[in-house]
mmCIF file of C-alpha atoms in Angstrom:
data_model
loop_
_atom_site.group_PDB
_atom_site.id
_atom_site.type_symbol
_atom_site.label_atom_id
_atom_site.label_comp_id
_atom_site.label_asym_id
_atom_site.label_seq_id
_atom_site.Cartn_x
_atom_site.Cartn_y
_atom_site.Cartn_z
ATOM 1 C CA ARG A 1 153.975 72.546 168.267
ATOM 2 C CA GLU A 2 150.993 72.112 169.385
ATOM 3 C CA SER A 3 148.301 74.190 168.179
ATOM 4 C CA ARG A 4 146.319 76.311 170.579
ATOM 5 C CA VAL A 5 142.894 74.104 169.810
ATOM 6 C CA PRO A 6 142.904 70.420 169.950
ATOM 7 C CA LEU A 7 142.073 68.629 166.690
ATOM 8 C CA LYS A 8 139.156 66.337 166.981
ATOM 9 C CA ILE A 9 140.148 63.836 164.468
ATOM 10 C CA GLY A 10 137.950 60.563 163.284
ATOM 11 C CA ILE A 11 139.572 57.131 162.991
ATOM 12 C CA ASP A 12 137.708 54.546 161.131
ATOM 13 C CA TYR A 13 138.882 51.838 163.545
ATOM 14 C CA THR A 14 136.417 48.775 162.906
ATOM 15 C CA VAL A 15 139.418 46.920 160.355
ATOM 16 C CA ALA A 16 141.740 47.134 163.447
ATOM 17 C CA LEU A 17 139.064 44.724 165.309
ATOM 18 C CA LYS A 18 137.807 42.443 162.425
ATOM 19 C CA GLN A 19 141.917 42.219 160.790
ATOM 20 C CA GLY A 20 144.351 40.146 162.854
ATOM 21 C CA GLY A 21 147.485 41.025 160.125
ATOM 22 C CA GLY A 22 147.784 43.247 157.639
ATOM 23 C CA ILE A 23 145.875 46.099 157.244
ATOM 24 C CA GLY A 24 144.027 45.181 160.842
ATOM 25 C CA ARG A 25 148.113 45.234 162.556
ATOM 26 C CA ILE A 26 148.692 48.315 160.955
ATOM 27 C CA THR A 27 145.981 50.282 161.397
ATOM 28 C CA ARG A 28 146.173 48.938 165.326
ATOM 29 C CA GLY A 29 150.150 49.397 165.221
ATOM 30 C CA LEU A 30 150.035 53.699 164.360
ATOM 31 C CA MET A 31 147.136 54.169 166.356
ATOM 32 C CA ALA A 32 149.411 53.177 169.791
ATOM 33 C CA GLY A 33 152.393 54.670 167.825
ATOM 34 C CA VAL A 34 150.608 57.771 167.945
ATOM 35 C CA ALA A 35 148.960 57.832 171.641
ATOM 36 C CA ALA A 36 152.481 57.196 172.524
ATOM 37 C CA LEU A 37 153.719 60.861 170.800
ATOM 38 C CA ASP A 38 150.281 62.735 170.932
ATOM 39 C CA THR A 39 148.899 63.801 174.181
ATOM 40 C CA HIS A 40 147.147 67.189 173.057
ATOM 41 C CA ASN A 41 144.867 66.472 170.061
ATOM 42 C CA ARG A 42 141.371 63.633 170.950
ATOM 43 C CA TYR A 43 140.815 61.330 169.213
ATOM 44 C CA CYS A 44 137.622 59.226 167.989
ATOM 45 C CA LEU A 45 138.069 55.887 167.391
ATOM 46 C CA LEU A 46 134.547 54.852 165.279
ATOM 47 C CA THR A 47 133.777 51.048 164.824
ATOM 48 C CA ALA A 48 131.187 49.141 164.140
ATOM 49 C CA ARG A 49 128.521 47.963 165.954
ATOM 50 C CA ASP A 50 129.240 43.884 165.488
ATOM 51 C CA THR A 51 133.105 44.518 166.636
ATOM 52 C CA PRO A 52 134.970 43.221 170.161
ATOM 53 C CA ALA A 53 135.566 45.004 173.092
ATOM 54 C CA PHE A 54 139.791 46.843 173.570
ATOM 55 C CA ALA A 55 141.927 48.635 175.418
ATOM 56 C CA LEU A 56 142.447 52.330 174.418
ATOM 57 C CA PRO A 57 145.935 53.528 172.802
ATOM 58 C CA GLY A 58 145.629 56.252 175.093
ATOM 59 C CA ALA A 59 144.218 58.640 177.519
ATOM 60 C CA ASN A 60 142.624 60.805 174.489
ATOM 61 C CA PHE A 61 141.474 58.207 172.729
ATOM 62 C CA GLU A 62 137.212 57.960 172.975
ATOM 63 C CA ARG A 63 135.210 55.397 170.807
ATOM 64 C CA LEU A 64 132.386 55.239 169.519
ATOM 65 C CA ARG A 65 130.073 52.298 168.438
ATOM 66 C CA LEU A 66 128.600 52.934 165.165
ATOM 67 C CA PRO A 67 124.883 51.478 165.840
ATOM 68 C CA LEU A 68 124.952 49.774 162.271
ATOM 69 C CA PRO A 69 127.032 46.211 161.936
ATOM 70 C CA GLU A 70 130.341 46.550 159.495
ATOM 71 C CA ARG A 71 128.018 44.589 156.607
ATOM 72 C CA ALA A 72 125.572 47.451 157.102
ATOM 73 C CA LEU A 73 128.039 50.413 157.135
ATOM 74 C CA ASN A 74 129.609 48.957 153.853
ATOM 75 C CA LEU A 75 125.889 49.264 151.940
ATOM 76 C CA LEU A 76 124.764 51.806 153.191
ATOM 77 C CA TRP A 77 128.317 54.524 152.525
ATOM 78 C CA HIS A 78 130.033 52.373 149.735
ATOM 79 C CA ARG A 79 127.541 50.251 147.758
ATOM 80 C CA LEU A 80 124.416 52.672 147.667
ATOM 81 C CA ASN A 81 126.605 55.413 148.593
ATOM 82 C CA LEU A 82 124.399 56.986 150.791
ATOM 83 C CA PRO A 83 125.067 60.706 151.343
ATOM 84 C CA ILE A 84 124.954 60.070 154.715
ATOM 85 C CA PRO A 85 128.102 61.883 156.836
ATOM 86 C CA VAL A 86 130.204 60.342 159.672
ATOM 87 C CA GLU A 87 129.661 63.530 161.389
ATOM 88 C CA GLN A 88 126.174 62.236 161.517
ATOM 89 C CA PHE A 89 127.226 59.524 163.868
ATOM 90 C CA ALA A 90 130.669 61.511 165.646
ATOM 91 C CA GLY A 91 130.064 64.902 165.681
ATOM 92 C CA ARG A 92 132.208 67.562 164.627
ATOM 93 C CA LEU A 93 135.457 66.890 163.548
ATOM 94 C CA ASP A 94 138.010 68.545 162.205
ATOM 95 C CA VAL A 95 140.408 65.720 160.745
ATOM 96 C CA PHE A 96 138.625 61.534 159.548
ATOM 97 C CA HIS A 97 140.540 59.018 158.888
ATOM 98 C CA ALA A 98 139.323 56.396 156.977
ATOM 99 C CA PRO A 99 142.381 53.703 156.671
ATOM 100 C CA ASN A 100 140.944 50.940 154.182
ATOM 101 C CA PHE A 101 140.609 52.012 151.081
ATOM 102 C CA ALA A 102 137.357 53.348 151.007
ATOM 103 C CA LEU A 103 136.061 56.345 151.973
ATOM 104 C CA PRO A 104 132.854 57.628 153.461
ATOM 105 C CA PRO A 105 131.089 60.870 153.151
ATOM 106 C CA VAL A 106 131.884 63.743 154.881
ATOM 107 C CA ARG A 107 130.719 66.715 155.736
ATOM 108 C CA ALA A 108 133.407 69.369 156.644
ATOM 109 C CA ALA A 109 136.138 66.965 157.677
ATOM 110 C CA ARG A 110 139.378 67.025 156.331
ATOM 111 C CA SER A 111 139.309 63.457 155.198
ATOM 112 C CA VAL A 112 142.508 61.481 154.809
ATOM 113 C CA VAL A 113 142.563 58.176 153.086
ATOM 114 C CA THR A 114 145.067 54.932 152.761
ATOM 115 C CA VAL A 115 145.417 52.489 149.983
ATOM 116 C CA HIS A 116 147.378 50.002 150.847
ATOM 117 C CA ASP A 117 148.244 48.957 147.248
ATOM 118 C CA LEU A 118 147.022 48.590 144.425
ATOM 119 C CA THR A 119 146.925 44.841 143.246
ATOM 120 C CA PHE A 120 143.805 44.876 142.190
ATOM 121 C CA LEU A 121 145.181 46.672 139.066
ATOM 122 C CA ARG A 122 148.500 45.926 138.711
ATOM 123 C CA PHE A 123 147.828 41.935 139.978
ATOM 124 C CA PRO A 124 144.167 41.496 139.161
ATOM 125 C CA ASP A 125 144.112 37.699 139.912
ATOM 126 C CA GLY A 126 145.521 38.755 143.799
ATOM 127 C CA ALA A 127 141.733 39.542 144.292
ATOM 128 C CA VAL A 128 138.546 38.030 144.360
ATOM 129 C CA PRO A 129 136.392 39.304 141.695
ATOM 130 C CA SER A 130 133.265 40.807 143.873
ATOM 131 C CA LEU A 131 136.363 42.908 145.896
ATOM 132 C CA ARG A 132 138.006 43.858 142.762
ATOM 133 C CA HIS A 133 135.219 45.181 141.335
ATOM 134 C CA PHE A 134 134.094 47.215 144.379
ATOM 135 C CA LEU A 135 137.695 48.303 144.641
ATOM 136 C CA LEU A 136 137.540 49.410 140.926
ATOM 137 C CA GLN A 137 134.414 51.271 142.040
ATOM 138 C CA ALA A 138 135.544 52.613 145.697
ATOM 139 C CA VAL A 139 139.685 53.369 145.328
ATOM 140 C CA PRO A 140 139.568 56.029 142.686
ATOM 141 C CA GLY A 141 136.695 57.757 143.995
ATOM 142 C CA ALA A 142 137.789 57.551 147.787
ATOM 143 C CA ALA A 143 141.622 59.050 146.334
ATOM 144 C CA HIS A 144 140.161 61.810 144.612
ATOM 145 C CA ARG A 145 137.613 63.058 146.757
ATOM 146 C CA ALA A 146 139.812 63.034 149.565
ATOM 147 C CA ALA A 147 141.783 65.355 150.934
ATOM 148 C CA HIS A 148 144.573 63.457 151.386
ATOM 149 C CA ILE A 149 146.475 60.264 150.836
ATOM 150 C CA ILE A 150 148.300 57.500 152.580
ATOM 151 C CA ALA A 151 150.308 55.275 150.953
ATOM 152 C CA ASP A 152 152.265 51.978 152.945
ATOM 153 C CA SER A 153 155.278 52.690 150.779
ATOM 154 C CA GLU A 154 156.910 54.288 148.134
ATOM 155 C CA ALA A 155 156.278 51.749 144.671
ATOM 156 C CA THR A 156 152.872 52.039 146.263
ATOM 157 C CA LYS A 157 152.772 55.946 145.954
ATOM 158 C CA ALA A 158 154.048 55.650 142.712
ATOM 159 C CA ASP A 159 151.590 53.356 141.662
ATOM 160 C CA LEU A 160 149.018 55.636 142.868
ATOM 161 C CA VAL A 161 150.370 58.880 141.593
ATOM 162 C CA GLU A 162 150.515 56.905 137.812
ATOM 163 C CA TRP A 163 147.489 54.636 138.066
ATOM 164 C CA LEU A 164 145.122 57.191 139.793
ATOM 165 C CA GLN A 165 146.269 60.808 138.122
ATOM 166 C CA LEU A 166 147.129 61.662 141.228
ATOM 167 C CA PRO A 167 149.369 64.756 142.201
ATOM 168 C CA VAL A 168 152.433 63.721 143.990
ATOM 169 C CA ASP A 169 151.939 66.103 147.001
ATOM 170 C CA LYS A 170 148.385 64.405 147.422
ATOM 171 C CA VAL A 171 149.920 61.414 148.419
ATOM 172 C CA SER A 172 152.027 60.754 151.840
ATOM 173 C CA VAL A 173 153.860 57.507 152.727
ATOM 174 C CA VAL A 174 153.497 56.300 156.075
ATOM 175 C CA TYR A 175 155.522 53.566 156.456
ATOM 176 C CA ALA A 176 154.489 49.889 158.668
ATOM 177 C CA GLY A 177 156.129 48.918 161.926
ATOM 178 C CA VAL A 178 157.597 46.129 164.300
ATOM 179 C CA ASP A 179 156.000 44.889 167.398
ATOM 180 C CA ASP A 180 158.620 44.480 170.378
ATOM 181 C CA ARG A 181 157.538 41.470 170.607
ATOM 182 C CA PHE A 182 159.189 40.209 167.676
ATOM 183 C CA ARG A 183 162.671 39.380 168.807
ATOM 184 C CA PRO A 184 165.332 35.988 168.678
ATOM 185 C CA LEU A 185 162.906 33.508 171.598
ATOM 186 C CA ASP A 186 164.134 31.499 174.146
ATOM 187 C CA ASP A 187 164.373 27.608 174.289
ATOM 188 C CA THR A 188 161.529 27.460 175.979
ATOM 189 C CA ARG A 189 158.635 29.808 174.148
ATOM 190 C CA ARG A 190 160.453 28.439 171.446
ATOM 191 C CA GLN A 191 159.892 24.546 172.123
ATOM 192 C CA ALA A 192 155.683 25.514 172.504
ATOM 193 C CA VAL A 193 155.338 26.602 169.780
ATOM 194 C CA ARG A 194 157.536 23.960 167.824
ATOM 195 C CA ASP A 195 155.136 21.205 170.124
ATOM 196 C CA LYS A 196 152.241 22.582 168.945
ATOM 197 C CA TYR A 197 152.309 23.053 165.413
ATOM 198 C CA GLN A 198 154.472 19.175 165.288
ATOM 199 C CA LEU A 199 157.725 21.368 163.647
ATOM 200 C CA HIS A 200 160.211 18.764 164.348
ATOM 201 C CA ARG A 201 162.556 19.133 161.278
ATOM 202 C CA PRO A 202 164.126 22.097 159.884
ATOM 203 C CA PHE A 203 161.791 23.734 157.576
ATOM 204 C CA ILE A 204 161.238 27.227 155.351
ATOM 205 C CA LEU A 205 158.527 29.397 156.345
ATOM 206 C CA GLY A 206 155.428 31.159 154.184
ATOM 207 C CA LEU A 207 153.423 33.020 156.061
ATOM 208 C CA GLY A 208 149.565 34.833 154.403
ATOM 209 C CA THR A 209 146.473 33.947 152.536
ATOM 210 C CA LEU A 210 146.435 31.194 150.595
ATOM 211 C CA GLU A 211 145.731 33.580 147.272
ATOM 212 C CA PRO A 212 147.484 33.514 143.781
ATOM 213 C CA ARG A 213 149.374 36.809 144.479
ATOM 214 C CA LYS A 214 151.263 35.188 147.297
ATOM 215 C CA ASN A 215 153.006 32.975 144.650
ATOM 216 C CA TYR A 216 153.215 29.761 146.977
ATOM 217 C CA VAL A 217 153.203 27.713 143.955
ATOM 218 C CA GLY A 218 156.315 29.091 142.647
ATOM 219 C CA LEU A 219 157.870 29.001 146.047
ATOM 220 C CA ILE A 220 156.829 24.788 146.680
ATOM 221 C CA ARG A 221 158.049 24.293 142.517
ATOM 222 C CA ALA A 222 161.058 26.326 144.614
ATOM 223 C CA LEU A 223 161.380 23.329 147.188
ATOM 224 C CA GLU A 224 160.817 20.227 144.939
ATOM 225 C CA ARG A 225 163.797 21.175 142.043
ATOM 226 C CA LEU A 226 165.835 21.898 145.899
ATOM 227 C CA GLN A 227 164.737 18.167 146.542
ATOM 228 C CA GLN A 228 165.985 17.113 143.074
ATOM 229 C CA GLU A 229 169.371 18.165 143.446
ATOM 230 C CA GLN A 230 170.212 18.266 146.774
ATOM 231 C CA ASN A 231 169.548 15.441 149.829
ATOM 232 C CA LEU A 232 167.650 17.827 151.997
ATOM 233 C CA ASP A 233 165.480 17.049 155.086
ATOM 234 C CA LEU A 234 163.493 20.134 155.092
ATOM 235 C CA GLU A 235 160.096 21.236 155.365
ATOM 236 C CA LEU A 236 158.190 23.789 153.521
ATOM 237 C CA VAL A 237 155.772 25.022 155.790
ATOM 238 C CA ILE A 238 152.772 27.629 154.997
ATOM 239 C CA ALA A 239 150.822 29.289 157.574
ATOM 240 C CA GLY A 240 147.627 30.936 156.267
ATOM 241 C CA ARG A 241 143.914 31.142 156.143
ATOM 242 C CA PRO A 242 142.663 29.821 152.519
ATOM 243 C CA GLY A 243 141.379 33.024 149.916
ATOM 244 C CA TRP A 244 141.067 33.399 146.733
ATOM 245 C CA LEU A 245 141.771 30.958 144.247
ATOM 246 C CA TYR A 246 143.464 28.401 146.561
ATOM 247 C CA GLU A 247 142.652 25.057 145.276
ATOM 248 C CA PRO A 248 146.335 25.171 142.717
ATOM 249 C CA ILE A 249 147.650 25.877 146.140
ATOM 250 C CA LEU A 250 146.209 23.194 147.839
ATOM 251 C CA ALA A 251 146.456 20.915 145.209
ATOM 252 C CA ALA A 252 150.803 21.899 144.596
ATOM 253 C CA ALA A 253 151.112 20.999 148.501
ATOM 254 C CA ARG A 254 148.896 17.786 148.559
ATOM 255 C CA SER A 255 151.293 16.554 145.297
ATOM 256 C CA ALA A 256 154.748 17.373 146.673
ATOM 257 C CA LYS A 257 156.803 16.275 149.513
ATOM 258 C CA ASN A 258 157.654 17.658 152.622
ATOM 259 C CA VAL A 259 154.953 21.011 152.282
ATOM 260 C CA ARG A 260 152.489 21.681 155.160
ATOM 261 C CA LEU A 261 149.734 23.572 155.040
ATOM 262 C CA LEU A 262 149.142 24.647 158.807
ATOM 263 C CA GLY A 263 146.271 26.981 158.235
ATOM 264 C CA PHE A 264 145.338 30.488 159.657
ATOM 265 C CA ALA A 265 148.456 30.606 163.282
ATOM 266 C CA ASP A 266 147.670 32.558 166.162
ATOM 267 C CA ASP A 267 149.079 36.004 166.472
ATOM 268 C CA ASP A 268 150.907 35.168 169.281
ATOM 269 C CA ASP A 269 152.896 32.215 168.149
ATOM 270 C CA LEU A 270 154.200 34.475 165.078
ATOM 271 C CA PRO A 271 157.391 35.440 166.578
ATOM 272 C CA ALA A 272 158.534 32.006 167.667
ATOM 273 C CA LEU A 273 157.213 30.469 163.937
ATOM 274 C CA TYR A 274 159.786 32.633 162.932
ATOM 275 C CA SER A 275 162.763 31.877 165.025
ATOM 276 C CA LEU A 276 162.727 28.343 164.646
ATOM 277 C CA ALA A 277 162.436 29.209 160.269
ATOM 278 C CA ALA A 278 165.528 28.143 158.858
ATOM 279 C CA VAL A 279 164.295 31.213 156.384
ATOM 280 C CA TYR A 280 161.263 33.134 156.019
ATOM 281 C CA CYS A 281 160.821 33.037 152.467
ATOM 282 C CA LEU A 282 157.583 36.258 150.624
ATOM 283 C CA PRO A 283 158.042 35.386 147.009
ATOM 284 C CA SER A 284 154.640 37.315 146.568
ATOM 285 C CA HIS A 285 153.532 39.044 142.789
ATOM 286 C CA TYR A 286 153.061 42.150 144.469
ATOM 287 C CA GLU A 287 152.257 43.826 148.140
ATOM 288 C CA GLY A 288 151.759 47.135 149.991
ATOM 289 C CA PHE A 289 154.724 46.974 152.323
ATOM 290 C CA GLY A 290 155.492 42.878 153.584
ATOM 291 C CA ILE A 291 155.325 43.000 157.132
ATOM 292 C CA PRO A 292 156.228 39.706 157.337
ATOM 293 C CA CYS A 293 160.402 40.147 156.270
ATOM 294 C CA ILE A 294 160.722 43.206 158.684
ATOM 295 C CA GLU A 295 159.334 41.143 161.782
ATOM 296 C CA ALA A 296 160.889 37.603 160.826
ATOM 297 C CA MET A 297 164.287 39.934 160.132
ATOM 298 C CA ALA A 298 163.449 41.172 163.510
ATOM 299 C CA CYS A 299 163.708 37.578 164.556
ATOM 300 C CA GLY A 300 166.586 36.563 163.595
ATOM 301 C CA THR A 301 165.654 34.706 160.447
ATOM 302 C CA PRO A 302 167.233 34.870 157.077
ATOM 303 C CA VAL A 303 165.133 36.464 154.142
ATOM 304 C CA VAL A 304 164.527 35.305 151.010
ATOM 305 C CA CYS A 305 161.638 37.725 148.984
ATOM 306 C CA SER A 306 160.260 38.881 145.379
ATOM 307 C CA ASN A 307 162.198 41.262 143.856
ATOM 308 C CA ARG A 308 158.778 43.163 142.923
ATOM 309 C CA PRO A 309 157.686 46.869 144.443
ATOM 310 C CA CYS A 310 157.736 47.420 147.040
ATOM 311 C CA LEU A 311 159.509 44.654 148.784
ATOM 312 C CA PRO A 312 163.140 45.696 147.740
ATOM 313 C CA GLU A 313 162.504 49.300 148.801
ATOM 314 C CA ILE A 314 161.280 47.947 152.570
ATOM 315 C CA VAL A 315 164.326 45.037 152.740
ATOM 316 C CA GLY A 316 166.897 46.788 152.003
ATOM 317 C CA ASP A 317 170.358 44.851 151.790
ATOM 318 C CA ALA A 318 168.976 42.960 154.494
ATOM 319 C CA ALA A 319 167.455 40.309 152.338
ATOM 320 C CA LEU A 320 167.956 38.240 148.903
ATOM 321 C CA THR A 321 165.798 39.457 146.210
ATOM 322 C CA VAL A 322 164.406 37.417 143.189
ATOM 323 C CA ALA A 323 161.839 37.514 140.161
ATOM 324 C CA PRO A 324 159.019 35.972 141.431
ATOM 325 C CA ASP A 325 158.202 33.797 138.439
ATOM 326 C CA ASP A 326 161.658 32.302 137.932
ATOM 327 C CA THR A 327 161.737 28.887 139.826
ATOM 328 C CA ASP A 328 165.138 28.482 139.708
ATOM 329 C CA ALA A 329 166.362 31.982 140.892
ATOM 330 C CA LEU A 330 164.267 31.603 143.908
ATOM 331 C CA ALA A 331 165.553 27.923 144.383
ATOM 332 C CA ASP A 332 169.062 29.048 144.691
ATOM 333 C CA ALA A 333 167.891 31.686 146.662
ATOM 334 C CA LEU A 334 166.853 29.069 149.322
ATOM 335 C CA TRP A 335 169.671 27.172 148.533
ATOM 336 C CA SER A 336 172.280 30.038 149.570
ATOM 337 C CA ALA A 337 170.710 31.073 152.215
ATOM 338 C CA LEU A 338 170.080 27.522 154.241
ATOM 339 C CA THR A 339 173.212 26.491 152.966
ATOM 340 C CA ASP A 340 176.201 29.583 153.273
ATOM 341 C CA THR A 341 177.068 30.157 156.561
ATOM 342 C CA ALA A 342 178.361 33.090 156.558
ATOM 343 C CA LEU A 343 175.647 34.642 153.996
ATOM 344 C CA ARG A 344 173.042 34.085 156.299
ATOM 345 C CA GLU A 345 174.791 35.371 159.854
ATOM 346 C CA ARG A 346 175.291 38.441 157.405
ATOM 347 C CA LEU A 347 171.706 38.479 156.564
ATOM 348 C CA ILE A 348 170.659 37.483 160.051
ATOM 349 C CA GLN A 349 172.683 41.018 161.385
ATOM 350 C CA ARG A 350 171.456 43.030 158.546
ATOM 351 C CA GLY A 351 168.229 41.951 159.144
ATOM 352 C CA PHE A 352 168.109 43.200 162.524
ATOM 353 C CA THR A 353 169.290 46.121 162.136
ATOM 354 C CA ARG A 354 166.623 46.701 159.117
ATOM 355 C CA ALA A 355 164.671 45.649 161.643
ATOM 356 C CA ARG A 356 165.199 48.592 163.883
ATOM 357 C CA ALA A 357 164.876 51.100 160.795
ATOM 358 C CA PHE A 358 160.663 50.306 160.981
ATOM 359 C CA PRO A 359 159.616 51.157 164.396
ATOM 360 C CA TRP A 360 155.963 51.914 164.468
ATOM 361 C CA ALA A 361 156.914 55.807 166.233
ATOM 362 C CA ARG A 362 158.372 56.217 162.310
ATOM 363 C CA GLY A 363 155.233 55.684 161.089
ATOM 364 C CA ALA A 364 153.322 58.009 163.530
ATOM 365 C CA LYS A 365 155.132 60.955 163.313
ATOM 366 C CA ALA A 366 154.473 60.837 159.463
ATOM 367 C CA LEU A 367 151.389 60.233 160.443
ATOM 368 C CA LEU A 368 150.687 62.963 163.085
ATOM 369 C CA GLN A 369 152.717 65.271 160.354
ATOM 370 C CA VAL A 370 149.835 64.673 157.650
ATOM 371 C CA TYR A 371 146.525 65.242 160.289
ATOM 372 C CA ALA A 372 148.989 68.353 161.281
ATOM 373 C CA ALA A 373 149.033 69.892 157.478
ATOM 374 C CA LEU A 374 145.625 69.120 157.014
ATOM 375 C CA GLU A 375 144.510 71.727 159.810
ATOM 376 C CA ASN A 376 146.729 74.282 158.358
ATOM 377 C CA ALA A 377 145.382 73.871 154.508
#
């Protein structure tokens, strides 16, 4: 039911323009989903001065470029804690949504903050010390100041309730989704990406920033065990930018056979990379959602992943899940996914079904319910 008077909803959209994957993708996907469902309310996308041009998601969306670059805004709002409300730039807002952990000051708007995960608490080695220090200061304060909090999964919601001592009814789960472009591709498109990255042998794919949380060293060790025990013509291909403490990953890759680090892969190439891979593997110690698992499934690729929250919640029965610290179990799961024909086909078909359960419209509907509830709170 539409309100008599449209809400004016402000969104901090800077992360959508600054991050190609992860939180940026979630923010872009949800706003596109909202635009498809809600033509009644008015949306103001606030962006830092140093963000590029972009197409608005819908006719009821406007952009407001703030007068300062992202770094300066972070300094003023989140380091110096200056009480400059977002309404000073945007005018009156009914709801303000900060989708990237930290919440700027607001004057009268009902505020929402998305906390994607609590890696900085659950897996402290997974974040640069300076970032961890910032999140330790910013996230608990934002969570307690906000009128409502959004989590990417039930696992993250449970963490927020337990670790930040939040009321259960103050946190809502809004799932990410998978874009329609993630699907099995024809030979022509796959061949172009195969040639671009020289992917002429069967390979296991890892995707994401090179950092301890992703457990790439464990994945490399599992591949080494397979190579010792089986006669495999197989590569491990990892695509991702260097991150925090990436040096041990680089050293492990250099010392192992048949491991390639591609660096950052173009976003447009991801559907083909998934489609080309024999298996996609995410043996992470901690995730807030794990979008690549669903994207790989949508492309028809079997998935092996960690059994740590929230991955079992997201993949359901459509992937093989193992303890990330158990190298032997990871190697065995990869071997099964590579060689057991019946299992591969079962994982592929279940994966297609599972991926269809995560359209962006699902998350957008849940997000609109949060906005509507705040109007009446």
